[in-house]
Structure formats: structure tokens, C-alpha cells
Amino acid sequence: MINVGIIGAAGYIGGELLRLLLPHPQAEVTKVYSASQQGRRVDSVHPNLRGHTPLTFTDPADLDSHDVVFIAVAHGKAAEYVTSLGPDAPCVIDLTADFRLRDPEAYRRYYGDAHPAADLTADFTPGLPERHREQLRTADRISVPGCMATAATLALRPLAAAGLIRPDVLIDAKIGSSGSGSSATTTNLHAERSGAMRVFAPHGHRHEAEVAQETGLRVRMAATGVEAVRGAQVLCHCTTEPGVGEQDLRRAYRAAYQDEPFVRIVAQRRGLYRLPEPKLLIGSNYCDVGFSLDPDSDRLVAIGALDNLVKGGAGNAVQCLNIRMGWPERTGLEFVGLHPI
Amino acid sequence: MINVGIIGAAGYIGGELLRLLLPHPQAEVTKVYSASQQGRRVDSVHPNLRGHTPLTFTDPADLDSHDVVFIAVAHGKAAEYVTSLGPDAPCVIDLTADFRLRDPEAYRRYYGDAHPAADLTADFTPGLPERHREQLRTADRISVPGCMATAATLALRPLAAAGLIRPDVLIDAKIGSSGSGSSATTTNLHAERSGAMRVFAPHGHRHEAEVAQETGLRVRMAATGVEAVRGAQVLCHCTTEPGVGEQDLRRAYRAAYQDEPFVRIVAQRRGLYRLPEPKLLIGSNYCDVGFSLDPDSDRLVAIGALDNLVKGGAGNAVQCLNIRMGWPERTGLEFVGLHPI
Amino acid sequence: MINVGIIGAAGYIGGELLRLLLPHPQAEVTKVYSASQQGRRVDSVHPNLRGHTPLTFTDPADLDSHDVVFIAVAHGKAAEYVTSLGPDAPCVIDLTADFRLRDPEAYRRYYGDAHPAADLTADFTPGLPERHREQLRTADRISVPGCMATAATLALRPLAAAGLIRPDVLIDAKIGSSGSGSSATTTNLHAERSGAMRVFAPHGHRHEAEVAQETGLRVRMAATGVEAVRGAQVLCHCTTEPGVGEQDLRRAYRAAYQDEPFVRIVAQRRGLYRLPEPKLLIGSNYCDVGFSLDPDSDRLVAIGALDNLVKGGAGNAVQCLNIRMGWPERTGLEFVGLHPI
Amino acid sequence: MINVGIIGAAGYIGGELLRLLLPHPQAEVTKVYSASQQGRRVDSVHPNLRGHTPLTFTDPADLDSHDVVFIAVAHGKAAEYVTSLGPDAPCVIDLTADFRLRDPEAYRRYYGDAHPAADLTADFTPGLPERHREQLRTADRISVPGCMATAATLALRPLAAAGLIRPDVLIDAKIGSSGSGSSATTTNLHAERSGAMRVFAPHGHRHEAEVAQETGLRVRMAATGVEAVRGAQVLCHCTTEPGVGEQDLRRAYRAAYQDEPFVRIVAQRRGLYRLPEPKLLIGSNYCDVGFSLDPDSDRLVAIGALDNLVKGGAGNAVQCLNIRMGWPERTGLEFVGLHPI
């Protein structure tokens, strides 16, 4: 049993970490930290946890010693905590964007400021088990990628690695409202966000830099908020290299994912759910990937879908924890997903 | 052409007043006031009005002289404006709760404070055309009722007036998120409010006092927020007096509403939309009323449905304006409603 | 390990049974039956189960021998299967309405026909663990109650049993679209059902007979379809007996539910989720119950909420199975529920 | 006053035609035809029209003589009606896909069959006022384009015509459930379609052929169904020609649309609704177009949004009628749109 602390536990990602870790057989969440909610009961902020925890939020200034610390604060704030934890601190799993980009120049371009602690970035292993599992087994600093970045990287990486697609890719991403966090802003009001098709990032979404880093492709990403609380889906518009057929694509995906516990290949000819769709994945740690190749041309659409708070965040972080600790990778992540929902 | 001003024009009710009054052939909105949005373009707050107005918001402290002033501020604030306008001011149409309850004791009970200007209440005519049309023709102070109160009063009043039902009525009300206004609060966040069935008033909803006042019944009202932006529906659980049959009920409704431009009787035996349903009424000024009488008992359910921002607010106010000015009552209120939606 | 069969496994309740039983450590689903989908893969109908089962649907005419048979067919059809299974058949858990009402007269009144196999009804134990746990331990015929009936019975029964409320109760129920099943009808079309507040049963909903049977109260129930796929909530409008206060109510609920694994008491003074709300329960086997007593009168609203397909159907059935088999009652039902959703 | 008939009036597009034409001051809908609903009251199928029409549906075999006939039947069926009406028939406005593609080869490729009446196609003028207004003034055969095709053509055509973009364009389209029509299929069930992000056409959506035809561009279109009943939005991913800046783009749009009654340019730097969004347009005849140019590259996203049943169908058809008859173009199409919704 390891002793876990969560900094930023009052947000939506923090709540998902709690949902997954409270019943986890090998981890005990001993303290949860929130600057804004200190003193309140955890289940008053995350009411789904009623009956599952007596914890209250603690001021992050009173950070205890933990075997593993998860950080789920606002982007830009994790660097402070990592710095103050110091190099001897135990395992840190960061869910913010702070240590995702290895290139400080890319950070500056996408986040608008110089990196607050650029020298620490090299310590972090990207928290993407499907690509960095071996390093994760011994990593003490893990940086969990962005939700849409995870979906797109998983959809594109096997094709890029096998040389099946040309290097320019356009990603059209859709995401639910929980991706905007739990702050009370007009943007996130029900009456304003309901039924939206809101192009909040017509170009240069920050996650495109992560996809480029992980796949080596030249990536453009546009992102639109659609009516959903959870769920993200990416359509990756690619061009295949000459001679590439459907079987090559399927083989590349199978080679990459046949032993993966949380990636399924969904690319059927028929059926309502023949391609990846996030609504089936709500609450689960799956990322479904699939594709459709135009029979008359070299046009390929590769698709990824996931729950942005689970495989796109907290679930992926728990999967990294399981790997790091040598536990079975599915531990605590068994939820299958619902239909209908 | 009359000269109209709107105080509190940046809220959702204010936006609906603008939507209805900007194209109104007899009224010109010359100035709109908002304490919080002064200086901003109206169409940056109400983006549906792009291309329909060059107006910007003005500080309410700089109130011009207008033929008619609409007040759509927070509850409790209208009394200040009415007091400062003085008794010689022109026609005032108030959409807040401040002058709805004639009994100061009821006001105190339901709003928790002494009335800020109780002596002015007697000047106000309730803005419910179906009940007070004659007084509205000459009224210079009009108080538009609450959205659920309007639906329930229209569903119940003909039955109460005809002595067809017993005096105790239980109202179960459902309402969309726009009824909570445009303030950015956690309560109204999309992720929290989406898919909600939120019993925000298990008893004593403020609108029950209005229904009691207008119908003479003893009314209990429970209110639940459900997934919708617009729309309110009331189920009024009644007991019929001995011997009352379906034809008596239908006759009472017909007598009350056969000449009404904005009340339809919807009480069919069959069909998907056989009873009143707000989704068909979004954007329209209709209140649909209907009923279902248990064939085996004296149990009656009377139902009312409307768009809470239109017949439950701004549309009703414009109907009152039309009556007050002697214009055709449907002017500016012709929108039929959409299906599907 | 017991051998389980599911008749009617292609519907929404059937799909939930599969979701819960496929990973169940003590039960093996060996065959699933569907008259309409025979030959198709289970995961083509229930796509959330991809990667979790290789099963295909079998014609119910080819029913194998099973230790336990679940029946989730259309109402009226279960009686045929139970009859043909014969009295020596193993444990049967029926999720249809066929054996819920002990009084054949009530059945005729609510279902419109004479009962197809009235003599078999006495063999069935109601599948409501909170009320019939002891009989369920040895029951070989279990009839799982209706979703709204379960919510209402759990909200009302402790109060009725303790003599805290008067016998006349009015229930206002709200339910999501999955309650209508998976048939393709105009009623259930997205464009028609979206945003609905559809009073499909203004009186005499069939579940009211079940609540009356289980609580001894005189029950009226009105039911409205609201915008949601899963979830049901009941507002039970009661009158307290003289002298009954909030502490009496709380005590009665605590006495009834303090050791129950799947009933939580949610009745707080403050907070967004201070009363039971189904959206927090999606996918979980919880039924949350709560209440609000009018401080100025004897008016009480008791509230129950659940996921209509889980505690209102398949989850409750699995809980009954666990009890019947002597397994820990939470087995396979550990999912906590999501927030936000 | 002209005499109008509508063939296929029971579908969603037919219902919108009725909503717009029943109050139209110059047109009288004298008969409405439906093969499936003959004999039923119009307002039983389109319940928003209660109180606005006493019409019932007639068998299309009993087609009367009309000044103008609208056709809103299933794709492939309009050709039969046009053929049987004969060349001397009065004005025909067809809302199906049958006469949209001038190239029979393109028709065969996208619709899978030889055109049922290819020789008649040349008689049809595309019903896109912004591009074909002059021909529409005298046209007796008008073919209204597809909803997503209209949005994309209006977003792209000014840029293509001015030579500002390169010829290869990728369109990512999102659409609500009403675009699938009113047939009761599993695909369109609320429980299946709710919250969907359904990639129903990863390539080769039929509307891409229309956009290519109207703009001269090489167009790829992917289409995804999202949670909404009404509304369509296209993101057109383009590359600008060298030296093209934001002002060039804005100027091209202004030149094209400054006098257009139903196209607004929405391309602001800030604000929640800074880019086109269909939810503001529900029920209105607007198509909002806008764009965002990446400041660091030649990447351009042009965006179009509309209500698929109005400017994407019935409203556009009425606008064509107004032009054809020499009436003011806004007649009957004045509805502004709602906010919030």
C-alpha cells in the first residue's frame, strides 16, 4: 500500500483521480490539497464520492510526505510545486501542461511565456504508456499528456512510425465542456455552452505541439467545443504514401495495440458505432482508434476517441502509476463504459 | 412610434425584450441601460442581434426620458428605480418580482425581507392579459408575473373560477437553465447543470404566492431544474368537485381562452404531443394549457407550458405594452415556434 | 462459478446485465438469447462491450440449461418463458413487469389484460433487497421491480412503516429516454425526444401499483420524460402525521438504510447536490433517497433517484443474484458514479 | 397571392416550409401532400402549427394545379414528380438532391445510381441566391442545395472567386439530428444519438460535390453528427495564396455579402461568439460566415454556420420564391434567432 497525495484535488481532474484511487487496492489517498476549498469535505465538491471518503481538503502549503504526489492544478502552477518538492522528492505525476513540451521554444510559442522551470522538464517522462512504457517503469517524474493530444497521438503514431502516411496532418478535434475545468465563467454557463459548436481554437491549439513531439509529424489542430460534458474525438486528416492499402493500416494498428489493455481498434464497415465515439467511453480508460481510407484516393481519416477526464487525464495517470509500481496495469481501471448513455 | 428604454438590458430577459422590440413596428428602443455592461455593444452581449442594432449599453444613472420604461434588473432592485422615477413618470413595465405580491406579509414570507417600497405596490396592475386585460388598457404601472406563475395561473384559473376544482392544489414545476439568469455561478456551469434533475425548491417556491393570489387556491409548488435552456412546465395536481366531467373542464377552458391570441388548449387523447410541452414553444409567446382527468377517480392534472423568457417574461411584457397602447395584441409576437427543436 | 443465461439480451436492460455480469467473478454468462438479433455478435449491439465478449445471440427457442436465467424481454412475454421452463427449472430472475403485482385484479387494471399466468405469481419474491433480503436468500423465482417503483418505494417505505406520513401520497416522476427501450419508434426519435418535458402518464402509471403494494400507501403517480438517456427521479409529496419533525424522518431513514450497501441518504441544508439527483448515479447501483420538510407546515417531499437501467433494473437484479448465491452483495456492482457527467 | 402546394409536407423540411409559408403575406398554401400521412391533420404531425392551419395531408396522386410546387420528398423521388408534372408545369422548387449536380457522372459517383432523369437537370437553377440571384428571378425550376453545401459554398466562394486561397480545401462538417430526417430508425433513436460524435461520412459526403461545383475548388468533406437537433457548421481548412492577409479576406467577404440580407460576417478577435455558431441561428434564415487566419502561417480556417432546416433548406427555398416572384427578399423570413437557446 502506497501513500498518495493529490494537489489540486478539487478540480474535475482531481475528482477523477479520487474516483479511481479511493477504491484502488494498492494505493491509499491520505491527503488531498486545494487552495480554494481547504476545510471542506471532499464529497461536498465531488458528490459522487459520498460514502466513499471522509477526507477534507488541506491547504497545499501544509504538504505532507507522500510516496506519490499527483498534481492537477492550473497550468503554470505545477512548476512551483515541483520546484519546492525538490529533487529528492518521491514520485510526482503531473497532469498539467507544464512539463509536456521538451522544447522550451515550443513552450514559449504555445503558452506565451518563458517556461517557469525549463531545466526540470528533462526529468519528466511523458505519461503515455503505449509509447513510453519501459521508461515509465522507473520514472520518478511523469508528465501526463493533454486529452486531445493523447487521442491524436494514439491514432497517428503507428501510422507515422510505419511510414504509411505523409508528414502533414490536419486534426479536427471536438471536446465536451468538462475540458474547460470547473471555474464559474460566462463561457462555461449552461445556457451559453448548451448545444454549442464553438470553435475555440481555429488553429494552434496547444495540444498540437504535443502530437508533433510524439509523432514527428507536422500537425495542425483546430478544436471545437460541442454539446457533451465528457468526451473528446479527433479526426486526423492524412494522406497515405503511395501503395498503402487498408490492410497495411490495419496491420500497423494491430502491431501497435494488440497487447495494449486500453486501446481498441474500431474500424468496421457497417454499424452505428463503426468508428470511435467518445460517448461509449465515458468513465472508462479506453482510447478507441480507427480509420477510414477513401477507396478512390490516398485520403485517410484516422480517428481517436476517449473520455477527456479518464484516458485523457486521470485514468491515464493511474495507468502510469500502475506501471511505475509494477502492479497489473488494469488495476482500478476496469470500468467498461456504458451503452446507451 | 413610442420611445422605449430598457433598464437591465444585458440579462436574458433584457435580451428577449430587445429581440421582440427592435423589429416592433410601433416602438423604438432608444436607449438600453446596464450597470455592468455600460459602453459595450448590445450585440456583443446578445449575439443573435447582430445586424439588428447599433446600440450600446448606458449607465442607468443617466436615464433618459422615455414613453415606456421596461425594468429587467435583479429582484429587489426595481423598487429603487420606480421610486426614483417618481409618480409622474410615464408607463413602467416591471419584469422583476418586486411588485407582484399585493400582500406585504406574503412578500416578507417569500422574499425574506420587508418590501422596499410597499406603498407603491398598489399602483401596479398584474401583467397577465388573460386576467387583467381591461385594467391593462390604462395601466401606467404593470408588474409582469413570474414564468411558472403564469403557466400555473393560466392552467388553473378557469377551473377555479368555474368552481370545478377543490381549493388545494399541488404544483410540480420543471424549468430550464435560463430561468437562473446569466450570472456566472458554479450552479449554472454547463458541466454541473447538464442533464440535471435538480430539486432547487422542494417547497415554497416564490411563484406559489403569485398563483395563490391570482386563483384564490391554496397552492403548494415544488420546482426542479431539468435539462433545457428555455422552457417551463407545470403539472397542477387537483381534485375535481363531485360530478365534474371532462366536458366541464374543456368548456371552462374554451370559455376562458377561445378568443385569447396566446393561449391554446392542448388536451388530446392520442399523439406524441397530446399535452402541453415547452419545447414546441421556444421563442413563441404561447402558453399551452391542457389537462388529463383520471377516468376512474376525481384526480385531475392540469398542465401549462411556455417559454420562460417569452410568455413567461419578455413576450408577456410586450403583449401588455400592445394592450396598453391600443395596438393589435399580436404585434411583434407572431413567431410560431419550431418543430423539431 | 455459476452458469448464467439471459433471455432478451439485446435490449437495454439485457445490455446492462451483460456489462455487470461479464466481469462478475462468480458468474459466467454462457449463452445470450434474442429473437430479433440471433446470429449477431453481442458487441455489435452493445458496442461498449467490445473486447469483453465473443458471444453471439442465440434463438431463445434453443434455450440451454443454466443455473440462473435472467429474463429481460417485453412485458407480457416473460410468463411464456417461465411457463415453458417449468417448476423444476433453476433460479429465474425476471426483469419484466409480469410477476410484479401479486393481485391479479391490479394487474388487469394496470396492464389491461388478464394475467397470462396468474397462478405462477405467488412463486415470485420481489427483487427488492432492502425489503425482502431474507426471502431472496432462498428464492428461486425473483421479480425485479420497475425503476420508478424502486425509487419511490425506497423513498417512502421507511416513513410509511414508521407511521410518520399520512397514507395519501402523490408521486411526480421524471425519467430519461432509455426507459422506453431500444425500439425504433417516432416517440423515441432524437429530434422528437430531445429537450422534451413529455407527460406520458398524467395518472395511473403502472409503477404506482407496485409502490402501493410495497408500502401500503394510497399512491398516485404522474410520469414525465425529460432530457436524459439514463436516470429516474421521484418527488413523493406527502403529509406528515402530527408532531413529526425532521429528526424523526432522518432517524427512520437511518434505521432502514444505515447498513444498506446501495442506499444513501442525501438531505443536506446547502449545496448544489443537497438532494438526490440521478446524474451522479449513472452507471452505479445506488439509489439515493432524501427529503425536505416544510418548516412551516406538515408538507414533506421525499425524493428518490437512481439509474433506471442499474438500480432500476439490471444492477438490482445482480444484487439479488449476489444475495441468492450468498456472495458479497457488492460483487460486480462497485462502480461509484461520475462527476461531472 | 399565389397558390402553393407542397409535396412531401410531412417531413421536417416540409414542416419548415409550412411554418414559413403559412404566415407569408403573398403565398397561400392550398394543399399539402404526403404519401404516408394522407388524411391526417397537418398539426398532428407538425404540432407547432396548432392554431395556424386547418389543412390535412392529401395523397400526392391527387396533385392539384398550383402556381408553385415545392418538393421535399426523399432523395431520388423528386425526379418522378418533376417528370410527371411535365414541362408546362408552373414553378417547381425542389429541396431534394435530385437536380443539384449538373454532371451526371458526379451524380452517379455520389449517389450510386444513374440519374433517374438526367436530361431535366439542365432546366434547374441552383437555389443559392447569393450566387444565382439574377437567374432565379426568372427560373421555373429551382434546385435548393444541401445544408452543409450551402454553408461551405457561402464560406468559400468569395475567397475562391477572388483568388485568395489555393484550390485544395478540406471541410470538417458537424450537423444535428434533424438532418437525418423524421424516419424512425435505430440510428436516430434518442438514446443512441444523444451526446453522439458520430463520424457518419469520413469522406465523400455527397455535399462535397455541390461545393466543388459552386466554387471550382477541389473539396474533401468529412461529416460528423453532434448533439443538436438543428444546426450545421463547416470548418473549411484552406491555404492562402502568398501575400494574402486578413484584410484581403475581410474585403472579399464584404464585397460579396455587404448587401446580402441573410449572410453576416462574424470574425471577431474576442468574445464568446466571435466565430459563426449555429445555435444562435436556430429558426432564422441567416448563414453566418467567418474566418481565422493563422498569424504565423498561410493556414486559414473559413467557417460557415446555419440552421440546416432553414437557410440549409426551407428558408433558402422561400428566399428563392421571394426572388422569383419579385417580392422583398426578407418576406416571411424575419425571425432573428434566439439567445440563449
Coordinates of C-alpha atoms in Angstrom, one line a residue, chain A residues 12 16 19 45-50 52 178 229-230 264 266 268 273-274 280 282-283 286 309 335-341, chain C residues 12 16 19 45-50 52 178 229-230 264 266 268 273-274 280 282-283 286 309 335-341:
Chain A
Y12 CA -12.6 17.9 -12.3
E16 CA -11.4 11.7 -11.2
R19 CA -12.8 8.3 -8.0
V45 CA -17.2 19.1 -4.0
H46 CA -17.3 15.7 -5.7
P47 CA -20.8 14.4 -4.6
N48 CA -20.4 11.1 -6.5
L49 CA -17.9 10.1 -3.7
R50 CA -20.5 10.3 -0.9
H52 CA -16.5 6.6 -0.2
S178 CA -15.5 19.4 -18.7
V229 CA -19.8 17.1 -20.6
R230 CA -17.2 14.4 -21.2
R264 CA -9.1 -0.8 -29.1
V266 CA -12.7 0.3 -34.1
Q268 CA -15.8 -1.6 -39.2
Y273 CA -20.8 2.6 -33.9
R274 CA -18.4 1.5 -36.6
L280 CA -19.3 4.8 -25.3
I282 CA -17.5 7.9 -20.7
G283 CA -15.9 6.8 -17.4
Y286 CA -10.2 3.3 -23.2
L309 CA -11.0 13.2 -17.8
F335 CA -14.9 0.1 -15.8
V336 CA -16.1 -0.9 -19.2
G337 CA -18.2 2.0 -20.3
L338 CA -22.0 2.4 -20.7
H339 CA -24.4 1.9 -23.5
P340 CA -26.8 3.6 -24.0
I341 CA -25.7 6.8 -22.4
Chain C
Y12 CA -31.0 -2.0 -23.0
E16 CA -26.7 -3.8 -18.7
R19 CA -22.0 -5.2 -18.6
V45 CA -25.5 -4.4 -30.5
H46 CA -23.8 -3.4 -27.2
P47 CA -20.7 -1.7 -28.5
N48 CA -19.4 -0.8 -25.1
L49 CA -18.6 -4.5 -24.6
R50 CA -16.1 -4.6 -27.4
H52 CA -15.1 -8.1 -23.4
S178 CA -33.7 4.7 -22.1
V229 CA -30.8 9.0 -21.5
R230 CA -30.5 7.4 -18.1
R264 CA -27.5 6.7 0.6
V266 CA -28.9 12.7 0.8
Q268 CA -28.4 18.4 3.2
Y273 CA -26.4 18.4 -4.9
R274 CA -28.1 18.6 -1.5
L280 CA -24.5 11.5 -10.2
I282 CA -25.4 7.0 -13.9
G283 CA -23.9 3.5 -14.2
Y286 CA -27.0 3.4 -5.9
L309 CA -31.1 0.6 -16.0
F335 CA -18.9 1.4 -9.8
V336 CA -19.1 4.7 -7.9
G337 CA -20.7 7.0 -10.4
L338 CA -19.2 10.0 -12.2
H339 CA -19.0 13.7 -11.6
P340 CA -19.2 15.8 -13.6
I341 CA -21.3 14.0 -16.2

